[in-house]
Short mmCIF file of C-alpha atoms in Angstrom, two decimals:
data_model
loop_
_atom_site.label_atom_id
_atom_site.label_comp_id
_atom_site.label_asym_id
_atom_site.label_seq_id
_atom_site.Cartn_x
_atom_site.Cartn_y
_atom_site.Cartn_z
CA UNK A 21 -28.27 15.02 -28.40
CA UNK A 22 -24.92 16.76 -27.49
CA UNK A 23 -21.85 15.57 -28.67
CA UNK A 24 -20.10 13.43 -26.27
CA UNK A 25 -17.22 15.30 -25.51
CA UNK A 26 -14.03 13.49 -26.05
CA UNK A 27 -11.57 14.23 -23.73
CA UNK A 28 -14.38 13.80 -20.61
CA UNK A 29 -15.19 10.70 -22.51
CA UNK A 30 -11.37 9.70 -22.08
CA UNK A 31 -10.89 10.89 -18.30
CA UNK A 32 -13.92 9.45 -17.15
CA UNK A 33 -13.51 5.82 -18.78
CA UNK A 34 -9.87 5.81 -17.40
CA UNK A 35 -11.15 6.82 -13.65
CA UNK A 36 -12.15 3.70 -13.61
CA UNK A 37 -10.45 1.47 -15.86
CA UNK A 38 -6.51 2.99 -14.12
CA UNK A 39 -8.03 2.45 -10.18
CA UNK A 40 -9.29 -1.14 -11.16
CA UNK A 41 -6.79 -2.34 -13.51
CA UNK A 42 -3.25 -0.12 -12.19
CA UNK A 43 -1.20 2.03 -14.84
CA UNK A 44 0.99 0.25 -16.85
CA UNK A 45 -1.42 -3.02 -17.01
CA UNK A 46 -3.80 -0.80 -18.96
CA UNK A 47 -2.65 0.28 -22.62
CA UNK A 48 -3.95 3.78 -24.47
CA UNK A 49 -5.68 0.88 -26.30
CA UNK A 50 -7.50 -0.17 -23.65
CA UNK A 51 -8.68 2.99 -23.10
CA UNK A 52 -10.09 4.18 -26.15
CA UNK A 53 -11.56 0.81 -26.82
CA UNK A 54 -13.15 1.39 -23.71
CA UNK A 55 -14.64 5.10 -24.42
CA UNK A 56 -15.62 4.10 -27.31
CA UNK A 57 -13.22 6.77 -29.09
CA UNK A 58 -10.86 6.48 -31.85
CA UNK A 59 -7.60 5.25 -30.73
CA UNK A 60 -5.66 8.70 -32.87
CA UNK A 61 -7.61 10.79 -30.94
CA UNK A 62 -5.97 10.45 -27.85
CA UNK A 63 -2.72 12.26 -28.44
CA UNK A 64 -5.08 14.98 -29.52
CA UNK A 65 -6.01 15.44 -26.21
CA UNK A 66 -3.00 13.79 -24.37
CA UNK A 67 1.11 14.30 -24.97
CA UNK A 68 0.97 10.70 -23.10
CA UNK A 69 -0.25 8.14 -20.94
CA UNK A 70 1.43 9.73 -18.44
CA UNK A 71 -0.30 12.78 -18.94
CA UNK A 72 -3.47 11.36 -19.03
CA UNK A 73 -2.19 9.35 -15.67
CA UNK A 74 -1.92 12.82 -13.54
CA UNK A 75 -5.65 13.81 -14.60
CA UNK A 76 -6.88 11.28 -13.46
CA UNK A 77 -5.05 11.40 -10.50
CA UNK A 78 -6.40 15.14 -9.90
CA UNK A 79 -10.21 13.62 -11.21
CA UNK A 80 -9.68 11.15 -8.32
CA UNK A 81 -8.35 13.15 -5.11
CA UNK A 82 -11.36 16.20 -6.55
CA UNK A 83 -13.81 13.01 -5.65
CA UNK A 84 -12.30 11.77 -2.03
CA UNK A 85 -11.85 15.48 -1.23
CA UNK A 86 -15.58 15.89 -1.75
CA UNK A 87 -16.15 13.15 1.19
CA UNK A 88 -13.39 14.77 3.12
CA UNK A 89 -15.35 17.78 3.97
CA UNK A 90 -17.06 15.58 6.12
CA UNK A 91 -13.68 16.54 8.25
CA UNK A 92 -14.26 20.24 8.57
CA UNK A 93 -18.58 19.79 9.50
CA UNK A 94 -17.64 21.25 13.13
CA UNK A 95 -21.70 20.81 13.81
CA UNK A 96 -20.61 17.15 14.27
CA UNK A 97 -18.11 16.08 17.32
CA UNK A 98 -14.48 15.09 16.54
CA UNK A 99 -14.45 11.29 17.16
CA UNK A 100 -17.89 10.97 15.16
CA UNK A 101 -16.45 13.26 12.42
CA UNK A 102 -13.95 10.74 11.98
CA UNK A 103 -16.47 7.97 12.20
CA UNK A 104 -18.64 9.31 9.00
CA UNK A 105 -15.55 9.87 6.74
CA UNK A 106 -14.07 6.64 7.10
CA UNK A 107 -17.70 4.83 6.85
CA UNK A 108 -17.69 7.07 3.93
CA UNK A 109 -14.50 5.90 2.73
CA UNK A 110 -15.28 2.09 3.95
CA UNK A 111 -18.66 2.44 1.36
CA UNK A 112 -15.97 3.32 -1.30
CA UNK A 113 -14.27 0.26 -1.24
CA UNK A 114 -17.52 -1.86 -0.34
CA UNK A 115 -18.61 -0.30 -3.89
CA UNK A 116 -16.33 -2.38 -5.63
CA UNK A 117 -15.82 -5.29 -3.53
CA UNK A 118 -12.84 -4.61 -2.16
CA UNK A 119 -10.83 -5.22 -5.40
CA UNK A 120 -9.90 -1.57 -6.56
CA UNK A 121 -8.06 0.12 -3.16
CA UNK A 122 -7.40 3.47 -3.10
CA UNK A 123 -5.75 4.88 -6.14
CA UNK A 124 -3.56 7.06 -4.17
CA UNK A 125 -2.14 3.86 -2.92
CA UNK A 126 -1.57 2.11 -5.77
CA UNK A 127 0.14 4.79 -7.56
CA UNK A 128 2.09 5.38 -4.79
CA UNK A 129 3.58 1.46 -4.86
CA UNK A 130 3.68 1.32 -8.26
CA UNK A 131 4.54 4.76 -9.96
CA UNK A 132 6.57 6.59 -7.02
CA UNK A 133 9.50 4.86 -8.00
CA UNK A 134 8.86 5.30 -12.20
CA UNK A 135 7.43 8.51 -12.73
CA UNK A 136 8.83 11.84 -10.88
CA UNK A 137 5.13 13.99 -11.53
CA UNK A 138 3.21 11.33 -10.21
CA UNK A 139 5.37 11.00 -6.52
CA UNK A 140 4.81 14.90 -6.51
CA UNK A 141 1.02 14.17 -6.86
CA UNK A 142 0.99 12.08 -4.43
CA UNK A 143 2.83 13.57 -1.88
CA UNK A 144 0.31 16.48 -2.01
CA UNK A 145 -2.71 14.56 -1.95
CA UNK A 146 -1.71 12.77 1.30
CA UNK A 147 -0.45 16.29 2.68
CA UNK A 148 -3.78 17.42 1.74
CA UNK A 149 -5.66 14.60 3.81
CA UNK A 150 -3.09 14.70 6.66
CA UNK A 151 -3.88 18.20 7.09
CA UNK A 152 -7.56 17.74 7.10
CA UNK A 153 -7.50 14.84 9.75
CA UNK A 154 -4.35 17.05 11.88
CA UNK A 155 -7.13 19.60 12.05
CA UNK A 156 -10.21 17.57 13.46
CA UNK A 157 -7.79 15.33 16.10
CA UNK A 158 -6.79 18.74 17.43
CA UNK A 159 -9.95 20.02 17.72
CA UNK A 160 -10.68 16.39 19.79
CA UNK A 161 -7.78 17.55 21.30
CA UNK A 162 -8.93 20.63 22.75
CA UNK A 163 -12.31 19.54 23.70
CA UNK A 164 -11.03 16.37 25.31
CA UNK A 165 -12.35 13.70 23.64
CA UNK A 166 -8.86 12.84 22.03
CA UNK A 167 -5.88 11.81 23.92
CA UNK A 168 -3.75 14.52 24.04
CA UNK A 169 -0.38 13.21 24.97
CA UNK A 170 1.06 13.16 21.35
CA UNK A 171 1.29 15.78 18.99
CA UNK A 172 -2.43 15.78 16.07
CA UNK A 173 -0.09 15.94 13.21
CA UNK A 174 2.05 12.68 14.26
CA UNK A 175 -1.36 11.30 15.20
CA UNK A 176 -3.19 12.44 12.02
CA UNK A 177 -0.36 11.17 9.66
CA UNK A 178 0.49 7.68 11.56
CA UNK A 179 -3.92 7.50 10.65
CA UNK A 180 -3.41 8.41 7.18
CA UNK A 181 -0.64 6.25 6.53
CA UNK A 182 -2.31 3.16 8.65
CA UNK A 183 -5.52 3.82 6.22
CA UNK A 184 -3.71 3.10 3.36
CA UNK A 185 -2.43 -0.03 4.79
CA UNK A 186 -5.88 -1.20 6.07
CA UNK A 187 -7.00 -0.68 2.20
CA UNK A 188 -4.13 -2.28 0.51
CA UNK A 189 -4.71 -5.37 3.02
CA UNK A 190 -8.62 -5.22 2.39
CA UNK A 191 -7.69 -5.67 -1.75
CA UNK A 192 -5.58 -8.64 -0.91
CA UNK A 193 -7.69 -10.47 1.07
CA UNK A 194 -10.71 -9.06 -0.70
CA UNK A 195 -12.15 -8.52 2.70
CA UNK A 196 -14.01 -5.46 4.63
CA UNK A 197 -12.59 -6.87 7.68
CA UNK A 198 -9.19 -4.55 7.63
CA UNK A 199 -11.51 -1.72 7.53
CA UNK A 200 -13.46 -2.83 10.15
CA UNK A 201 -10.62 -3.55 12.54
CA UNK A 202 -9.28 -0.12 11.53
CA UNK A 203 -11.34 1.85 12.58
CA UNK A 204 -12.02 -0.24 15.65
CA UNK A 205 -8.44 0.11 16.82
CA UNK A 206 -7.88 3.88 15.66
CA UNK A 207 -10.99 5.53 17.19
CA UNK A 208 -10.98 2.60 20.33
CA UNK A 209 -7.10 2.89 20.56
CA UNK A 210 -4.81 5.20 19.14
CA UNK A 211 -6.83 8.16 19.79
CA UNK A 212 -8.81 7.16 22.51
CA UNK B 11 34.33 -22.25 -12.61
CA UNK B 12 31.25 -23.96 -12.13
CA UNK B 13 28.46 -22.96 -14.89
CA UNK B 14 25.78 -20.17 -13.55
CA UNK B 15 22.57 -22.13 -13.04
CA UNK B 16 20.04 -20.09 -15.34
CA UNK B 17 17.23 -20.83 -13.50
CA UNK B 18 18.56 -19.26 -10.54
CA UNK B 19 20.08 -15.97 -12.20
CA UNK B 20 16.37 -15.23 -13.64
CA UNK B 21 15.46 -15.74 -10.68
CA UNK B 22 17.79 -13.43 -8.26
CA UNK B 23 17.86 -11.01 -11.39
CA UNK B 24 13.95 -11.01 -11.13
CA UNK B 25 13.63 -10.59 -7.46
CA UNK B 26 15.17 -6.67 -7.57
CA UNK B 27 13.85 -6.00 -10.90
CA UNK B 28 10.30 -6.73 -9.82
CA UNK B 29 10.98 -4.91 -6.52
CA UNK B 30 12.02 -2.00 -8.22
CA UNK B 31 9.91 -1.55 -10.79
CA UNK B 32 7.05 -3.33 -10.60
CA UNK B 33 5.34 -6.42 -11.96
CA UNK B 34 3.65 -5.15 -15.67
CA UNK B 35 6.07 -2.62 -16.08
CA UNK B 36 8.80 -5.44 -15.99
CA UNK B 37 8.80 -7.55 -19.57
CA UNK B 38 10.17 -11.01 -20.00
CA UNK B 39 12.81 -8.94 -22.43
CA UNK B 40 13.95 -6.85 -19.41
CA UNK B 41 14.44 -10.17 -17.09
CA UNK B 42 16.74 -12.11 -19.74
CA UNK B 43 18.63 -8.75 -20.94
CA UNK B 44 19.41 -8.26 -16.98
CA UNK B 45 19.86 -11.67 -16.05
CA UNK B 46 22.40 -12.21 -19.27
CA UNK B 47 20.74 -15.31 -20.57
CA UNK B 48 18.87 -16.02 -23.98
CA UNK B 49 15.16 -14.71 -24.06
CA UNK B 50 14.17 -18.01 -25.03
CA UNK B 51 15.72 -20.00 -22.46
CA UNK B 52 13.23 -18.02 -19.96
CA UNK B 53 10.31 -20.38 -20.86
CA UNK B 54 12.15 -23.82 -20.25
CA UNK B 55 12.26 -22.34 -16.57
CA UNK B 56 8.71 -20.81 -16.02
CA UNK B 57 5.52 -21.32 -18.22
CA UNK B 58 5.00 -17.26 -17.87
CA UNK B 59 5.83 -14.56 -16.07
CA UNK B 60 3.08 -15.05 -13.40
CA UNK B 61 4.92 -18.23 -12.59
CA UNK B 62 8.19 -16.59 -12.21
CA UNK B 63 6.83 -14.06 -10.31
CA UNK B 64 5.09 -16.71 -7.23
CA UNK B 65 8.30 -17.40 -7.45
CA UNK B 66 10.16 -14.74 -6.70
CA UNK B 67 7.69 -13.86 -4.02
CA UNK B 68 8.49 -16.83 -2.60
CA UNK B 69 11.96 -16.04 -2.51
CA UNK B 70 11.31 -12.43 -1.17
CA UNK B 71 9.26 -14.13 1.55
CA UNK B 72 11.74 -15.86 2.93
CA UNK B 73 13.54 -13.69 3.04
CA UNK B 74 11.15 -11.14 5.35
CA UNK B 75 10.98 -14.50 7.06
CA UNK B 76 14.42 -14.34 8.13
CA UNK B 77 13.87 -11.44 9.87
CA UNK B 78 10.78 -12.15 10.89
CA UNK B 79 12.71 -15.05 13.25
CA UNK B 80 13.90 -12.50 15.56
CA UNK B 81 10.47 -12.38 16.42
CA UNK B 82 10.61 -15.84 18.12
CA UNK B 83 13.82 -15.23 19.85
CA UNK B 84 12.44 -15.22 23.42
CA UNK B 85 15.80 -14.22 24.89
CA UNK B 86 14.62 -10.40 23.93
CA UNK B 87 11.69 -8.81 26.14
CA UNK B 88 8.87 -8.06 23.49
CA UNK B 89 8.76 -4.48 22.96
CA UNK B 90 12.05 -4.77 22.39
CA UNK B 91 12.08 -7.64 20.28
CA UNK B 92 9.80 -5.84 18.21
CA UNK B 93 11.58 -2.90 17.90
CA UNK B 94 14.65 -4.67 16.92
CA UNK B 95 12.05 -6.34 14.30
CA UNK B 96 11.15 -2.80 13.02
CA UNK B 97 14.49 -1.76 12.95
CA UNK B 98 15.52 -4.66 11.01
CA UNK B 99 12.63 -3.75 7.96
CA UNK B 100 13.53 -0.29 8.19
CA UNK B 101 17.29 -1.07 7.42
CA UNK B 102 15.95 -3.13 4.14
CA UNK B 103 14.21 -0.03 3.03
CA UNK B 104 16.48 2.25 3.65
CA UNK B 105 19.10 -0.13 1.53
CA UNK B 106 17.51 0.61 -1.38
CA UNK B 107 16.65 4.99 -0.58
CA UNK B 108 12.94 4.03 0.12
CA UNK B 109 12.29 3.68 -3.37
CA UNK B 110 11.28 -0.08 -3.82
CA UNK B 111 8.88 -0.53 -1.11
CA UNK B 112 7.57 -3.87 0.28
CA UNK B 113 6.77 -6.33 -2.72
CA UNK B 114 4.61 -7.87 -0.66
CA UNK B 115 2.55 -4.36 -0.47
CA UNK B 116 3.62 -3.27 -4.07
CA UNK B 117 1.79 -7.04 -5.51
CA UNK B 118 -1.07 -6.27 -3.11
CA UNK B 119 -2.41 -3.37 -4.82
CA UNK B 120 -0.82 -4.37 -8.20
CA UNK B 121 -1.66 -7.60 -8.91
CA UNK B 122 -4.41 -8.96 -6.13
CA UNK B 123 -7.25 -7.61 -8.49
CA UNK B 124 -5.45 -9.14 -11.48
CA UNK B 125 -3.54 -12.56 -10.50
CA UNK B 126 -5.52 -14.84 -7.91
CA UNK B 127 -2.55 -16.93 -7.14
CA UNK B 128 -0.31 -14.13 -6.73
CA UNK B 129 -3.39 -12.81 -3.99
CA UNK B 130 -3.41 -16.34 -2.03
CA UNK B 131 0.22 -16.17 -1.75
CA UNK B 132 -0.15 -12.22 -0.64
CA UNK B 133 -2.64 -13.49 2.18
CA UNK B 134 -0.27 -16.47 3.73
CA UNK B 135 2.47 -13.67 4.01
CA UNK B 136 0.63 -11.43 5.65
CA UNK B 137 -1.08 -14.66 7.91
CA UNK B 138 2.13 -15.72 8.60
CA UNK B 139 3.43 -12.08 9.75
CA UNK B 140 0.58 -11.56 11.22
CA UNK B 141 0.79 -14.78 13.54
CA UNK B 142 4.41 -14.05 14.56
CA UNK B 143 3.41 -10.56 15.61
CA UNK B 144 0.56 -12.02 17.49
CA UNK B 145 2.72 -14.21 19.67
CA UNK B 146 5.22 -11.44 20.23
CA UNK B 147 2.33 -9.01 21.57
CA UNK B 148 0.39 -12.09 23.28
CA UNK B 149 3.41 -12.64 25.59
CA UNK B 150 4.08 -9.07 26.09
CA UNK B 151 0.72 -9.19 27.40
CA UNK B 152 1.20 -11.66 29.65
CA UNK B 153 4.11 -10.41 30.96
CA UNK B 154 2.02 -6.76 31.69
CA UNK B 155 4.66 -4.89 28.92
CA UNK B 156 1.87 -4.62 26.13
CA UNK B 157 -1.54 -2.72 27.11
CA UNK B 158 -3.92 -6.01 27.64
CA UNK B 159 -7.66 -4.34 26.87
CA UNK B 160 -7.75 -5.83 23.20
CA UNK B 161 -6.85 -9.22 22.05
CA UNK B 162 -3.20 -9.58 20.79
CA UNK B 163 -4.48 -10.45 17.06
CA UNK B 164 -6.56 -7.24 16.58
CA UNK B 165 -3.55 -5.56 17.99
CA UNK B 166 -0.96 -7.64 15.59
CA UNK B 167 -3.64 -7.30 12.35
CA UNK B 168 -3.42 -3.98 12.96
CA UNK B 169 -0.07 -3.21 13.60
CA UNK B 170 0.96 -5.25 10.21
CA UNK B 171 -1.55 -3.51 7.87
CA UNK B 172 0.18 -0.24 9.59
CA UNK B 173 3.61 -1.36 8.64
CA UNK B 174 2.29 -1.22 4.88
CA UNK B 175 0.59 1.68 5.63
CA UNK B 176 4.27 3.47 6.49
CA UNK B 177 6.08 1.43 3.49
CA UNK B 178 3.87 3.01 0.96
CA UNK B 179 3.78 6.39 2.20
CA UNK B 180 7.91 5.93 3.06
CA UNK B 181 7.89 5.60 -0.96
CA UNK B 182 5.67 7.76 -1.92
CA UNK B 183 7.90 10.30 0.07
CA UNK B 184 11.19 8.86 -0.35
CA UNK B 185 11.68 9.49 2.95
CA UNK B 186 12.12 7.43 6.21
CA UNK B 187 10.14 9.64 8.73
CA UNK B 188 6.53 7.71 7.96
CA UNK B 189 8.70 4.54 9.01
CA UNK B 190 10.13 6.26 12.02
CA UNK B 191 6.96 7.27 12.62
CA UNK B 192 5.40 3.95 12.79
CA UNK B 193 7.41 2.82 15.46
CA UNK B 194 6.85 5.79 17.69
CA UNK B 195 3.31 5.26 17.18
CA UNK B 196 3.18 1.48 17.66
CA UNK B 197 5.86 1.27 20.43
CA UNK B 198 4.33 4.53 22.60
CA UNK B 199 1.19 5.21 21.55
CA UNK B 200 -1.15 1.53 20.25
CA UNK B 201 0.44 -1.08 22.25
CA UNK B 202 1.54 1.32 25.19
#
């Protein structure tokens, strides 16, 4: 059997353990004692939790990029583009109950404000999803199925912003209701 | 000169250190080195730091609330009401450079997973927000100001999951434009 390779080992475990837990509730001991790897080896592989923090961070936006292709599938009409990703997205958070949120998110209210690297990541991950969702509400747009009376990157961004909300309220009431009502009131509303 | 009441200085101390910076990245330590009072005179005040930190959400709540009362003040037409409303939160984060967020939003994704009294008292915020904003909308409807074609507590749900939606991104940019933003959206575009 291959040797479990350490660093993965370390990445993957904190994936999980950083989007359920947060940041600074979860300790480099935590973490190895949760790989299952010596607690020295870390700094081999880390200058710092920090470090380890923006990996993660890249680990996680690699994974909701993956269901944000969904967003450029032009076989599929604009509005029911939309639909899939955020039932894709909606799964996500049905996958753990509700209790995680969206990493993104919870760095952004907790780290912004502590750790310079970590805004910067952030910043570019919403740009990133912004830019995807600016595309397909233009492309509605154009083809008239989207209102057109306000500009697809206002639209797109007021979206991306309002899904972060709708999680962040989901994970305190522990409810898929938010993400219900979401979507109902962006696809039946603000871009009808 | 009358003799600081130690209770109270952990508390008011607390209530912009846990804004700031967060809930676990905020020690007991920090609080009583802030606040200028003995470490140990922190636990004949509050059996922990949860404790202390219900509350200074309490605290912050009322304070939102005070705001919140221009919502009943039926003097003001509603759109207008709520854009005074708006106006009024976006002053509080622009106070502080858009660097502390809500810590109503910031607890949300920091502590609802972790503290299930801290997540009751994150619901009856956002319940009693929400209810307020309801009302406001409700009459707006009545009077033929607020588009009518969904009910008034979709539309205020909405609308206050949104509002964290804009906070978090607002810090995550440091930036007021998602805030801005918000209100162009909610004001032109979802209850238009």
């Amino acid at each position: 059997m291959a040797k479990p390779n350490v660093k993965e080992q370390i990445v993957s475990t904190s994936l999980n353990l950083l989007h359920s837990k947060g940041f600074n509730a979860t300790s480099v001991q935590d973490i190895t004692d949760a790989a299952g790897v010596p607690k020295g080896s870390f700094y081999n592989h880390f200058s710092s939790k920090e470090a380890l923090g923006l990996e993660v961070v890249q680990r996680y936006t690699d994974g909701v990029g993956q269901i944000a292709a969904l967003l450029k599938d032009r076989s599929v009409a604009p509005l029911q583009r939309l639909r899939q990703y955020f039932d894709r997205m909606i799964a996500g958070n049905t996958a753990n109950d509700y209790n995680h949120g969206c990493m993104l998110g919870n760095f952004s209210t907790e780290l912004s404000n502590q750790i310079p690297a970590m805004r910067v990541a952030m910043r570019q991950a919403f740009a990133g999803s912004g830019a995807l969702l600016a595309a397909v509400i233009a492309e509605g747009q154009r083809d008239g199925s989207i209102a057109s009376a306000l500009p697809a990157e206002d639209l797109a961004a007021f979206v991306n912003d309002a899904w972060q909300g709708a999680v962040l309220r989901a994970k305190a009431e522990q409810s898929r209701e938010p993400l219900d009502r979401f979507v109902r009131m962006v696809l039946g509303r603000v871009l009808a």
